[in-house]
CSV table of C-alpha atoms (C1' of nucleotides) in Angstrom, one decimal:
chain,number,residue,atom,x,y,z
E,1,MET,CA,-35.7,114.4,62.9
E,2,LYS,CA,-35.5,115.3,66.5
E,3,THR,CA,-35.1,112.4,68.8
E,4,ASN,CA,-35.9,112.8,72.5
E,5,SER,CA,-32.3,112.3,73.5
E,6,LYS,CA,-30.2,115.1,74.8
E,7,ASN,CA,-28.1,117.5,72.7
E,8,LYS,CA,-24.6,116.3,72.3
E,9,ILE,CA,-21.8,118.8,73.1
E,10,ILE,CA,-18.1,118.7,72.8
E,11,ILE,CA,-15.8,121.0,74.8
E,12,VAL,CA,-12.3,121.9,73.5
E,13,ASP,CA,-10.3,123.8,76.1
E,14,ASP,CA,-6.9,123.4,77.5
E,15,HIS,CA,-7.9,124.7,80.9
E,16,LEU,CA,-8.9,121.4,82.5
E,17,LEU,CA,-10.3,123.0,85.5
E,18,PHE,CA,-12.6,125.1,83.3
E,19,SER,CA,-13.5,122.4,80.9
E,20,GLN,CA,-14.4,119.8,83.5
E,21,SER,CA,-16.3,122.4,85.5
E,22,LEU,CA,-18.1,123.6,82.5
E,23,GLU,CA,-19.3,120.1,81.8
E,24,LEU,CA,-21.0,120.1,85.2
E,25,LEU,CA,-22.7,123.4,84.4
E,26,ILE,CA,-23.9,122.2,81.1
E,27,LYS,CA,-25.3,119.1,82.6
E,28,SER,CA,-27.1,121.2,85.2
E,29,PHE,CA,-29.0,122.8,82.3
E,30,GLY,CA,-30.8,119.5,81.7
E,31,ASP,CA,-31.2,119.2,78.0
E,32,TYR,CA,-27.5,118.7,77.2
E,33,GLU,CA,-24.7,116.2,77.6
E,34,VAL,CA,-21.0,116.6,77.1
E,35,ILE,CA,-20.0,113.6,75.1
E,36,GLU,CA,-16.3,114.5,74.9
E,37,ARG,CA,-13.7,116.9,76.1
E,38,PHE,CA,-10.3,117.7,74.5
E,39,GLU,CA,-7.4,119.8,75.6
E,40,ASN,CA,-6.4,121.2,72.2
E,41,GLY,CA,-7.5,121.4,68.6
E,42,LYS,CA,-5.2,118.6,67.5
E,43,VAL,CA,-6.7,115.9,69.6
E,44,PHE,CA,-10.1,117.2,68.8
E,45,ILE,CA,-9.5,116.9,65.1
E,46,ASP,CA,-8.0,113.5,65.5
E,47,TYR,CA,-11.2,112.4,67.1
E,48,ILE,CA,-13.4,114.0,64.4
E,49,GLU,CA,-11.5,112.2,61.7
E,50,GLU,CA,-11.9,108.9,63.4
E,51,ASN,CA,-15.5,109.4,64.3
E,52,ASN,CA,-16.9,111.0,61.2
E,53,ASP,CA,-20.4,109.9,61.8
E,54,ALA,CA,-20.7,110.8,65.4
E,55,GLU,CA,-23.7,112.9,66.2
E,56,ILE,CA,-22.5,116.3,67.5
E,57,ASN,CA,-24.9,119.1,68.1
E,58,LEU,CA,-22.5,121.8,69.3
E,59,VAL,CA,-18.8,122.4,69.8
E,60,LEU,CA,-17.5,124.8,72.4
E,61,LEU,CA,-14.1,125.9,71.2
E,62,ASP,CA,-11.5,127.8,73.2
E,63,VAL,CA,-9.5,130.3,71.2
E,64,ASN,CA,-6.2,130.2,73.1
E,65,MET,CA,-4.8,126.8,73.3
E,66,PRO,CA,-1.4,125.2,72.9
E,67,VAL,CA,-0.5,122.8,70.1
E,68,LEU,CA,-3.3,123.8,67.8
E,69,ASP,CA,-5.2,126.9,68.6
E,70,GLY,CA,-8.8,127.8,68.2
E,71,LEU,CA,-8.4,129.7,64.9
E,72,SER,CA,-6.4,127.0,63.2
E,73,THR,CA,-9.0,124.5,64.4
E,74,MET,CA,-11.8,126.6,63.1
E,75,LYS,CA,-10.1,126.8,59.7
E,76,TRP,CA,-9.8,123.1,59.5
E,77,LEU,CA,-13.5,122.7,60.4
E,78,LYS,CA,-14.4,125.2,57.7
E,79,ASP,CA,-12.7,123.0,55.2
E,80,PHE,CA,-13.7,119.6,56.4
E,81,ARG,CA,-16.7,119.8,58.7
E,82,PRO,CA,-18.5,123.0,57.9
E,83,ASP,CA,-21.7,121.3,59.2
E,84,LEU,CA,-20.5,121.4,62.8
E,85,LYS,CA,-21.8,124.3,64.9
E,86,VAL,CA,-19.2,126.0,66.9
E,87,ILE,CA,-19.3,128.6,69.6
E,88,ALA,CA,-15.9,130.2,70.3
E,89,LEU,CA,-15.0,130.9,73.9
E,90,SER,CA,-12.3,133.3,74.9
E,91,VAL,CA,-11.1,135.6,77.6
E,92,ASN,CA,-10.1,138.3,75.2
E,93,ASP,CA,-12.1,140.6,73.1
E,94,ASP,CA,-9.5,141.3,70.4
E,95,GLU,CA,-11.4,142.4,67.4
E,96,GLU,CA,-9.0,140.9,65.0
E,97,ILE,CA,-9.4,137.3,66.3
E,98,ILE,CA,-13.2,137.6,66.8
E,99,ILE,CA,-13.6,138.6,63.2
E,100,LYS,CA,-11.4,135.8,62.0
E,101,MET,CA,-13.2,133.2,64.0
E,102,ILE,CA,-16.5,134.3,62.7
E,103,THR,CA,-15.4,134.6,59.1
E,104,ASN,CA,-14.1,131.1,59.5
E,105,GLY,CA,-17.5,129.8,60.4
E,106,ALA,CA,-18.0,130.2,64.2
E,107,LYS,CA,-21.7,130.6,65.0
E,108,GLY,CA,-21.1,132.5,68.1
E,109,TYR,CA,-18.4,134.1,70.2
E,110,LEU,CA,-18.6,134.3,74.0
E,111,LEU,CA,-16.3,135.8,76.5
E,112,LYS,CA,-15.6,133.7,79.5
E,113,ASP,CA,-17.0,136.3,81.8
E,114,THR,CA,-20.4,135.7,80.3
E,115,SER,CA,-23.1,134.8,82.8
E,116,PRO,CA,-24.3,131.2,82.9
E,117,GLU,CA,-27.8,132.5,81.9
E,118,ILE,CA,-26.5,134.1,78.7
E,119,PHE,CA,-24.4,131.1,78.1
E,120,LYS,CA,-27.4,128.8,78.2
E,121,GLU,CA,-29.3,131.1,75.9
E,122,ALA,CA,-26.4,131.1,73.4
E,123,ILE,CA,-26.2,127.4,73.4
E,124,GLU,CA,-30.0,127.0,72.8
E,125,CYS,CA,-29.9,129.7,70.2
E,126,VAL,CA,-27.1,128.2,68.2
E,127,ILE,CA,-28.5,124.7,68.2
E,128,GLU,CA,-32.0,126.0,67.2
E,129,LYS,CA,-31.5,129.1,65.1
E,130,GLY,CA,-28.0,128.4,64.0
E,131,PHE,CA,-26.2,131.5,65.4
E,132,TYR,CA,-25.9,133.8,68.4
E,133,PHE,CA,-24.1,137.1,68.5
E,134,THR,CA,-23.7,139.4,71.5
E,135,GLU,CA,-23.8,143.1,71.0
E,136,LEU,CA,-20.1,143.2,71.4
E,137,VAL,CA,-19.6,141.0,68.4
E,138,SER,CA,-22.4,142.5,66.3
E,139,GLY,CA,-20.8,145.9,66.9
E,140,MET,CA,-17.5,144.6,65.6
E,141,LEU,CA,-19.0,143.1,62.5
E,142,ILE,CA,-20.7,146.4,61.7
E,143,ASN,CA,-17.5,148.3,62.5
E,144,LYS,CA,-15.7,145.9,60.2
E,145,VAL,CA,-17.8,146.3,57.1
E,146,ASN,CA,-17.7,150.1,57.6
E,147,SER,CA,-13.9,150.3,57.6
E,148,ASP,CA,-13.0,147.4,55.4
E,149,ASN,CA,-11.7,149.8,52.8
E,150,LYS,CA,-8.7,151.6,54.3
E,151,LYS,CA,-7.0,148.4,55.3
E,152,ILE,CA,-3.3,148.5,55.6
E,153,ASN,CA,-1.3,145.7,54.1
E,154,LEU,CA,2.4,145.5,54.6
E,155,LYS,CA,4.8,143.9,52.2
E,156,GLU,CA,7.2,141.3,53.3
E,157,LYS,CA,10.2,143.6,53.1
E,158,GLU,CA,8.4,146.2,55.2
E,159,ILE,CA,7.6,143.6,57.8
E,160,VAL,CA,11.3,142.6,58.0
E,161,PHE,CA,12.3,146.2,58.3
E,162,ILE,CA,9.8,146.8,61.1
E,163,LYS,CA,11.1,143.8,63.0
E,164,HIS,CA,14.6,145.3,62.8
E,165,ALA,CA,13.3,148.7,63.7
E,166,CYS,CA,12.1,147.2,66.9
E,167,THR,CA,15.6,146.6,68.1
E,168,GLU,CA,18.4,148.9,69.2
E,169,MET,CA,20.0,148.7,65.7
E,170,THR,CA,20.5,152.0,63.9
E,171,TYR,CA,19.0,152.4,60.4
E,172,LYS,CA,22.5,152.1,59.0
E,173,GLU,CA,22.9,148.7,60.7
E,174,ILE,CA,19.5,147.6,59.6
E,175,ALA,CA,20.4,148.5,56.0
E,176,SER,CA,23.5,146.4,56.1
E,177,GLU,CA,21.7,143.6,57.8
E,178,MET,CA,19.1,143.7,55.0
E,179,CYS,CA,21.7,144.2,52.3
E,180,LEU,CA,20.1,147.5,51.2
E,181,SER,CA,21.3,151.0,51.0
E,182,PRO,CA,20.6,153.2,54.0
E,183,LYS,CA,18.7,155.4,51.7
E,184,THR,CA,16.4,152.6,50.7
E,185,ILE,CA,15.8,152.0,54.4
E,186,ASP,CA,15.0,155.6,54.8
E,187,GLY,CA,12.5,155.3,52.0
E,188,TYR,CA,10.8,152.3,53.8
E,189,ARG,CA,10.7,154.3,57.0
E,190,GLU,CA,9.2,157.3,55.4
E,191,SER,CA,6.6,155.4,53.5
E,192,LEU,CA,5.6,153.5,56.7
E,193,PHE,CA,5.4,156.7,58.7
E,194,ASP,CA,3.0,158.0,56.1
E,195,LYS,CA,1.0,154.8,55.8
E,196,LEU,CA,0.7,154.2,59.5
E,197,GLU,CA,0.2,157.8,60.4
E,198,ILE,CA,3.1,158.0,62.8
E,199,LYS,CA,5.9,160.5,63.2
E,200,THR,CA,8.7,158.7,65.0
E,201,ARG,CA,10.4,155.3,65.2
E,202,ILE,CA,8.9,155.0,68.7
E,203,GLY,CA,5.5,155.1,67.0
E,204,LEU,CA,6.5,152.4,64.7
E,205,VAL,CA,7.6,150.2,67.6
E,206,LEU,CA,4.3,150.7,69.4
E,207,TYR,CA,2.4,149.9,66.2
E,208,ALA,CA,4.4,146.8,65.6
E,209,ILE,CA,3.7,145.5,69.1
E,210,LYS,CA,0.1,146.4,69.1
E,211,HIS,CA,-0.4,144.6,65.8
E,212,LYS,CA,1.6,141.6,66.8
E,213,ILE,CA,4.3,142.1,64.1
E,214,VAL,CA,6.9,141.7,66.9
E,215,PHE,CA,6.5,140.2,70.3
E,216,VAL,CA,7.9,141.3,73.6
J,1,MET,CA,-12.2,123.2,117.0
J,2,LYS,CA,-13.1,121.3,113.9
J,3,THR,CA,-16.8,121.0,113.4
J,4,ASN,CA,-18.2,118.3,111.2
J,5,SER,CA,-19.6,120.8,108.7
J,6,LYS,CA,-18.0,121.2,105.2
J,7,ASN,CA,-15.0,123.4,104.4
J,8,LYS,CA,-16.1,126.8,103.4
J,9,ILE,CA,-14.7,128.2,100.2
J,10,ILE,CA,-15.0,131.6,98.4
J,11,ILE,CA,-14.3,132.0,94.7
J,12,VAL,CA,-13.2,135.4,93.3
J,13,ASP,CA,-13.1,135.3,89.5
J,14,ASP,CA,-14.5,137.6,86.9
J,15,HIS,CA,-15.1,134.7,84.4
J,16,LEU,CA,-18.6,133.9,85.5
J,17,LEU,CA,-18.8,130.8,83.4
J,18,PHE,CA,-15.7,129.6,85.1
J,19,SER,CA,-16.6,130.6,88.6
J,20,GLN,CA,-20.1,129.1,88.5
J,21,SER,CA,-18.8,125.9,86.9
J,22,LEU,CA,-16.0,125.6,89.4
J,23,GLU,CA,-18.5,125.8,92.2
J,24,LEU,CA,-20.1,122.7,90.8
J,25,LEU,CA,-16.8,120.9,90.5
J,26,ILE,CA,-15.9,121.7,94.1
J,27,LYS,CA,-19.3,120.6,95.3
J,28,SER,CA,-18.7,117.3,93.5
J,29,PHE,CA,-15.6,116.7,95.7
J,30,GLY,CA,-17.9,116.3,98.6
J,31,ASP,CA,-16.2,117.9,101.6
J,32,TYR,CA,-16.5,121.4,100.4
J,33,GLU,CA,-19.0,124.1,99.9
J,34,VAL,CA,-18.7,127.4,98.1
J,35,ILE,CA,-20.3,130.0,100.3
J,36,GLU,CA,-19.8,133.0,98.1
J,37,ARG,CA,-18.6,134.0,94.6
J,38,PHE,CA,-17.4,137.5,93.6
J,39,GLU,CA,-16.4,138.9,90.3
J,40,ASN,CA,-13.6,141.1,91.4
J,41,GLY,CA,-11.4,141.9,94.3
J,42,LYS,CA,-13.4,145.0,95.2
J,43,VAL,CA,-16.7,143.3,95.9
J,44,PHE,CA,-14.8,140.5,97.7
J,45,ILE,CA,-13.1,142.9,100.0
J,46,ASP,CA,-16.4,144.7,100.6
J,47,TYR,CA,-17.8,141.4,101.7
J,48,ILE,CA,-14.9,140.6,104.0
J,49,GLU,CA,-15.1,144.0,105.7
J,50,GLU,CA,-18.8,143.5,106.4
J,51,ASN,CA,-18.5,139.9,107.5
J,52,ASN,CA,-15.4,140.0,109.5
J,53,ASP,CA,-16.4,137.0,111.6
J,54,ALA,CA,-17.5,134.7,108.7
J,55,GLU,CA,-15.9,131.3,108.8
J,56,ILE,CA,-13.8,131.0,105.6
J,57,ASN,CA,-11.5,128.0,105.1
J,58,LEU,CA,-10.1,128.9,101.7
J,59,VAL,CA,-10.2,131.6,99.1
J,60,LEU,CA,-9.7,130.9,95.4
J,61,LEU,CA,-8.4,134.1,93.9
J,62,ASP,CA,-8.1,134.8,90.2
J,63,VAL,CA,-5.1,136.9,89.2
J,64,ASN,CA,-6.5,138.7,86.2
J,65,MET,CA,-9.6,140.7,87.0
J,66,PRO,CA,-11.0,144.0,86.3
J,67,VAL,CA,-11.7,146.7,88.9
J,68,LEU,CA,-9.3,145.3,91.5
J,69,ASP,CA,-7.0,142.5,90.4
J,70,GLY,CA,-5.7,139.5,92.2
J,71,LEU,CA,-2.4,141.1,93.3
J,72,SER,CA,-4.0,144.2,94.7
J,73,THR,CA,-6.5,142.0,96.5
J,74,MET,CA,-3.7,139.8,97.8
J,75,LYS,CA,-1.9,142.9,99.2
J,76,TRP,CA,-5.0,144.0,101.0
J,77,LEU,CA,-5.4,140.6,102.5
J,78,LYS,CA,-1.8,140.6,103.6
J,79,ASP,CA,-2.4,143.8,105.6
J,80,PHE,CA,-5.9,143.2,106.9
J,81,ARG,CA,-6.7,139.4,106.8
J,82,PRO,CA,-3.4,137.5,106.7
J,83,ASP,CA,-5.2,134.6,108.4
J,84,LEU,CA,-7.2,133.8,105.2
J,85,LYS,CA,-5.7,131.0,103.1
J,86,VAL,CA,-5.6,131.9,99.5
J,87,ILE,CA,-4.8,129.8,96.4
J,88,ALA,CA,-4.2,132.0,93.4
J,89,LEU,CA,-5.6,130.9,90.1
J,90,SER,CA,-4.3,132.1,86.7
J,91,VAL,CA,-3.9,131.3,83.1
J,92,ASN,CA,-0.4,132.8,82.9
J,93,ASP,CA,2.8,131.5,84.3
J,94,ASP,CA,4.5,134.9,84.4
J,95,GLU,CA,7.3,134.5,87.0
J,96,GLU,CA,7.0,138.1,88.1
J,97,ILE,CA,3.4,137.9,89.1
J,98,ILE,CA,3.7,134.4,90.7
J,99,ILE,CA,6.5,135.6,92.9
J,100,LYS,CA,4.5,138.6,93.9
J,101,MET,CA,1.4,136.7,94.7
J,102,ILE,CA,3.4,134.3,96.9
J,103,THR,CA,5.4,137.0,98.7
J,104,ASN,CA,2.1,138.7,99.4
J,105,GLY,CA,0.9,135.6,101.2
J,106,ALA,CA,-0.7,133.3,98.6
J,107,LYS,CA,-0.5,129.7,99.9
J,108,GLY,CA,-0.6,128.2,96.5
J,109,TYR,CA,-0.6,129.1,92.8
J,110,LEU,CA,-2.4,127.0,90.2
J,111,LEU,CA,-2.7,127.4,86.5
J,112,LYS,CA,-6.1,127.0,85.1
J,113,ASP,CA,-5.0,124.0,83.0
J,114,THR,CA,-4.4,122.1,86.2
J,115,SER,CA,-6.3,118.8,86.3
J,116,PRO,CA,-9.2,118.5,88.6
J,117,GLU,CA,-7.3,115.8,90.6
J,118,ILE,CA,-4.4,118.1,91.3
J,119,PHE,CA,-6.8,120.9,92.1
J,120,LYS,CA,-8.5,118.8,94.7
J,121,GLU,CA,-5.2,117.8,96.1
J,122,ALA,CA,-4.1,121.4,96.3
J,123,ILE,CA,-7.3,122.4,98.1
J,124,GLU,CA,-6.9,119.7,100.7
J,125,CYS,CA,-3.3,120.4,101.1
J,126,VAL,CA,-3.7,124.1,101.7
J,127,ILE,CA,-6.5,123.6,104.2
J,128,GLU,CA,-4.7,121.0,106.1
J,129,LYS,CA,-1.0,121.7,105.8
J,130,GLY,CA,-1.2,125.4,105.0
J,131,PHE,CA,0.4,125.5,101.6
J,132,TYR,CA,0.8,123.7,98.2
J,133,PHE,CA,3.3,124.5,95.5
J,134,THR,CA,3.7,122.8,92.2
J,135,GLU,CA,7.1,122.1,90.7
J,136,LEU,CA,6.7,125.1,88.4
J,137,VAL,CA,6.3,127.4,91.4
J,138,SER,CA,8.9,125.8,93.5
J,139,GLY,CA,11.3,126.2,90.6
J,140,MET,CA,10.6,129.8,90.4
J,141,LEU,CA,11.1,130.4,94.1
J,142,ILE,CA,14.5,128.7,93.9
J,143,ASN,CA,15.3,130.7,90.8
J,144,LYS,CA,14.3,133.8,92.7
J,145,VAL,CA,16.4,133.5,95.8
J,146,ASN,CA,19.4,132.8,93.5
J,147,SER,CA,19.1,136.0,91.6
J,148,ASP,CA,17.6,138.3,94.2
J,149,ASN,CA,20.6,140.6,94.2
J,150,LYS,CA,20.6,142.6,91.0
J,151,LYS,CA,17.1,143.7,91.3
J,152,ILE,CA,16.1,146.9,89.5
J,153,ASN,CA,13.8,149.3,91.3
J,154,LEU,CA,12.6,152.4,89.5
J,155,LYS,CA,11.5,155.6,91.2
J,156,GLU,CA,8.2,157.2,90.6
J,157,LYS,CA,9.7,160.0,88.5
J,158,GLU,CA,11.5,157.5,86.3
J,159,ILE,CA,8.3,155.5,85.8
J,160,VAL,CA,6.5,158.7,84.7
J,161,PHE,CA,9.4,159.5,82.4
J,162,ILE,CA,9.4,156.0,80.9
J,163,LYS,CA,5.7,156.3,80.2
J,164,HIS,CA,6.2,159.5,78.3
J,165,ALA,CA,9.2,158.1,76.5
J,166,CYS,CA,6.9,155.4,75.1
J,167,THR,CA,5.0,158.0,73.1
J,168,GLU,CA,6.0,160.0,70.0
J,169,MET,CA,6.9,163.0,72.2
J,170,THR,CA,10.4,164.4,72.0
J,171,TYR,CA,12.4,164.7,75.1
J,172,LYS,CA,11.9,168.4,75.0
J,173,GLU,CA,8.2,167.9,75.0
J,174,ILE,CA,8.5,165.4,77.8
J,175,ALA,CA,10.5,167.8,79.8
J,176,SER,CA,7.9,170.5,79.5
J,177,GLU,CA,5.1,168.0,80.3
J,178,MET,CA,6.9,167.0,83.5
J,179,CYS,CA,7.9,170.6,84.3
J,180,LEU,CA,11.6,169.8,84.3
J,181,SER,CA,14.6,171.0,82.4
J,182,PRO,CA,15.4,169.1,79.2
J,183,LYS,CA,18.8,168.5,80.8
J,184,THR,CA,17.2,166.8,83.7
J,185,ILE,CA,15.3,164.6,81.4
J,186,ASP,CA,18.5,163.8,79.7
J,187,GLY,CA,19.9,162.8,83.0
J,188,TYR,CA,17.0,160.4,83.7
J,189,ARG,CA,17.4,158.9,80.2
J,190,GLU,CA,21.1,158.4,80.7
J,191,SER,CA,20.8,156.9,84.1
J,192,LEU,CA,18.1,154.5,82.9
J,193,PHE,CA,20.1,153.5,79.9
J,194,ASP,CA,22.8,152.6,82.3
J,195,LYS,CA,20.6,150.8,84.8
J,196,LEU,CA,18.6,148.8,82.3
J,197,GLU,CA,21.6,148.1,80.1
J,198,ILE,CA,20.1,149.6,77.0
J,199,LYS,CA,21.5,152.0,74.4
J,200,THR,CA,18.6,153.6,72.7
J,201,ARG,CA,15.1,154.9,73.4
J,202,ILE,CA,13.8,151.9,71.4
J,203,GLY,CA,15.4,149.7,74.0
J,204,LEU,CA,13.6,151.7,76.7
J,205,VAL,CA,10.2,151.2,75.0
J,206,LEU,CA,10.8,147.5,74.6
J,207,TYR,CA,11.8,147.2,78.3
J,208,ALA,CA,8.8,149.2,79.4
J,209,ILE,CA,6.4,147.0,77.5
J,210,LYS,CA,8.0,143.8,78.6
J,211,HIS,CA,7.9,144.8,82.2
J,212,LYS,CA,4.3,146.1,81.9
J,213,ILE,CA,5.2,149.7,82.8
J,214,VAL,CA,3.2,150.7,79.7
J,215,PHE,CA,0.5,148.8,77.9
J,216,VAL,CA,-0.1,148.6,74.2
A,1,DT,C1',28.5,164.2,111.8
A,2,DT,C1',30.8,163.6,107.8
A,3,DA,C1',31.1,161.4,103.5
A,4,DA,C1',28.7,159.5,99.9
A,5,DA,C1',24.8,159.3,96.9
A,6,DA,C1',21.1,161.4,94.5
A,7,DA,C1',18.3,165.0,92.2
A,8,DA,C1',18.3,168.9,89.2
A,9,DG,C1',20.6,171.1,85.8
A,10,DG,C1',24.3,172.9,82.2
A,11,DG,C1',28.0,173.0,78.1
A,12,DG,C1',29.2,171.2,74.1
A,13,DA,C1',30.0,167.6,70.7
A,14,DT,C1',28.7,163.7,67.7
A,15,DA,C1',25.5,160.4,65.9
A,16,DT,C1',21.0,159.4,64.5
A,17,DT,C1',16.6,160.4,62.9
A,18,DT,C1',13.5,162.8,60.2
A,19,DC,C1',12.2,165.4,56.2
A,20,DC,C1',11.8,167.0,51.4
A,21,DC,C1',12.9,166.8,46.7
A,22,DC,C1',15.2,164.2,43.1
A,23,DT,C1',17.0,160.2,39.5
A,24,DT,C1',16.9,155.7,37.4
A,25,DG,C1',15.1,151.4,36.0
A,26,DT,C1',11.3,147.9,35.8
A,27,DC,C1',6.9,146.2,35.4
A,28,DC,C1',2.2,146.6,34.5
A,29,DT,C1',-1.8,148.1,32.1
A,30,DA,C1',-5.3,151.1,29.9
D,1,DT,C1',2.8,152.2,23.7
D,2,DA,C1',2.7,156.1,26.7
D,3,DG,C1',1.8,156.9,31.2
D,4,DG,C1',1.8,155.4,36.0
D,5,DA,C1',3.1,152.9,39.9
D,6,DC,C1',6.8,151.2,42.4
D,7,DA,C1',11.4,149.7,44.1
D,8,DA,C1',16.0,151.2,45.0
D,9,DG,C1',18.8,154.8,45.8
D,10,DG,C1',20.9,159.8,46.4
D,11,DG,C1',21.7,165.0,48.3
D,12,DG,C1',21.4,167.9,51.8
D,13,DA,C1',19.6,170.1,55.9
D,14,DA,C1',17.3,170.5,60.3
D,15,DA,C1',15.7,168.3,64.4
D,16,DT,C1',16.5,164.8,68.0
D,17,DA,C1',19.0,161.7,70.5
D,18,DT,C1',23.1,160.2,72.7
D,19,DC,C1',27.3,160.9,75.2
D,20,DC,C1',30.8,162.7,78.5
D,21,DC,C1',32.2,165.8,81.8
D,22,DC,C1',30.7,169.4,85.0
D,23,DT,C1',28.2,172.4,89.3
D,24,DT,C1',25.0,173.0,93.1
D,25,DT,C1',21.9,171.5,96.6
D,26,DT,C1',19.6,168.0,99.2
D,27,DT,C1',19.2,163.3,101.2
D,28,DT,C1',20.8,159.4,102.9
D,29,DA,C1',23.7,156.3,105.3
D,30,DA,C1',27.8,154.8,107.9
DNA sequence: TTAAAAAAGGGGATATTTCCCCTTGTCCTA
DNA sequence: TAGGACAAGGGGAAATATCCCCTTTTTTAA
């Protein structure tokens, strides 16, 4: 049953300047009103829990936030409020995170350099049709299903080894640190070189950083 | 000569959603108008060059932009239009970049999670008094002058070598790539190990990534 | 203008990394 | 229940990386 009142939108974003400004932009579209704004996932979830029956037509959810980030928030929504429609907003086009947001139920994923026109279109589309994906995102989804086989999964010990390999320790020192024989460490190394298609420890370090196994 | 017209502001930010929204926020403050918006430093500079006599009271300059970023833009302004008052806007509080923006003439540095109230205050302050620094930034400036001695500056050749060292090439290969003797490369390596207080090539890679000499 | 750095390169030694092929248990499953 | 995958570990060799001490020429600074 469609009432003639405006669509109710919630913004969750820690960039106050952005979130407050965005509210004005959305208002200027006419058919929408921003009923609440929150600065991280935690306070948003607190609100949802206490206002379980509030009418919410759309949630604009930032991905990078302190306290409770967009992905964790999305996972919570998937479990407790899968009915809420969410468009994820982010500055980065990291495939990993985009896929994760969508598999956890986001109905759209927009970069913050999206034009206001596309943004308006996306909002309308999600509220009416239920989803909106840009070419960027569609491409990633296709890319994903086509390469979902050869996925690399590392074991806990390997992760620990990689973290150590990203320091100035020698393998001998790493072995003693991990209470394993240097030869075992050598085995880990060789198997990882093979698995990750790299040839040197430098390659391992670059891989680890790129895949966020270690942070710099 | 102060006219009774509104203060003229330019926004330079690649996040269209943000920049268009911000314009609305600024308008809502009353005393200001956004006369132009640009999505990177390049198009902004093009505009400035062609409108040398335009009245501009304040520039809001994003730091992270494609094509020509905030810092490069700031450096250009320092050389050609040091009269323009600039507030840098950014999501990151990286000390390095903040210091650089300020030493290149930025009159203020605000994070995008600033509240609209502080933002308004900053705008007023910069236009009237000429600068506005938050505690975060002041702290960094103090921190800076207290540790300005032991600064490391790398030469162009060293930078090139470091970039190569962050690949799976051997030093011999790097030497041939750079048209230098392997022994010279060894010299670069040793001098860098000394200068950067590291002991292995792994340490060099970590340094390079942390200091944004290479990207992953 | 003279002394001190710096840039390019070398000799030679030791330590570390990388590679390939092997053994011994254990656990799982077809 | 035999075969296979896998974790831990070993031998041994070649390739790389690291270190220390040296020469020559050019630049820079006092």
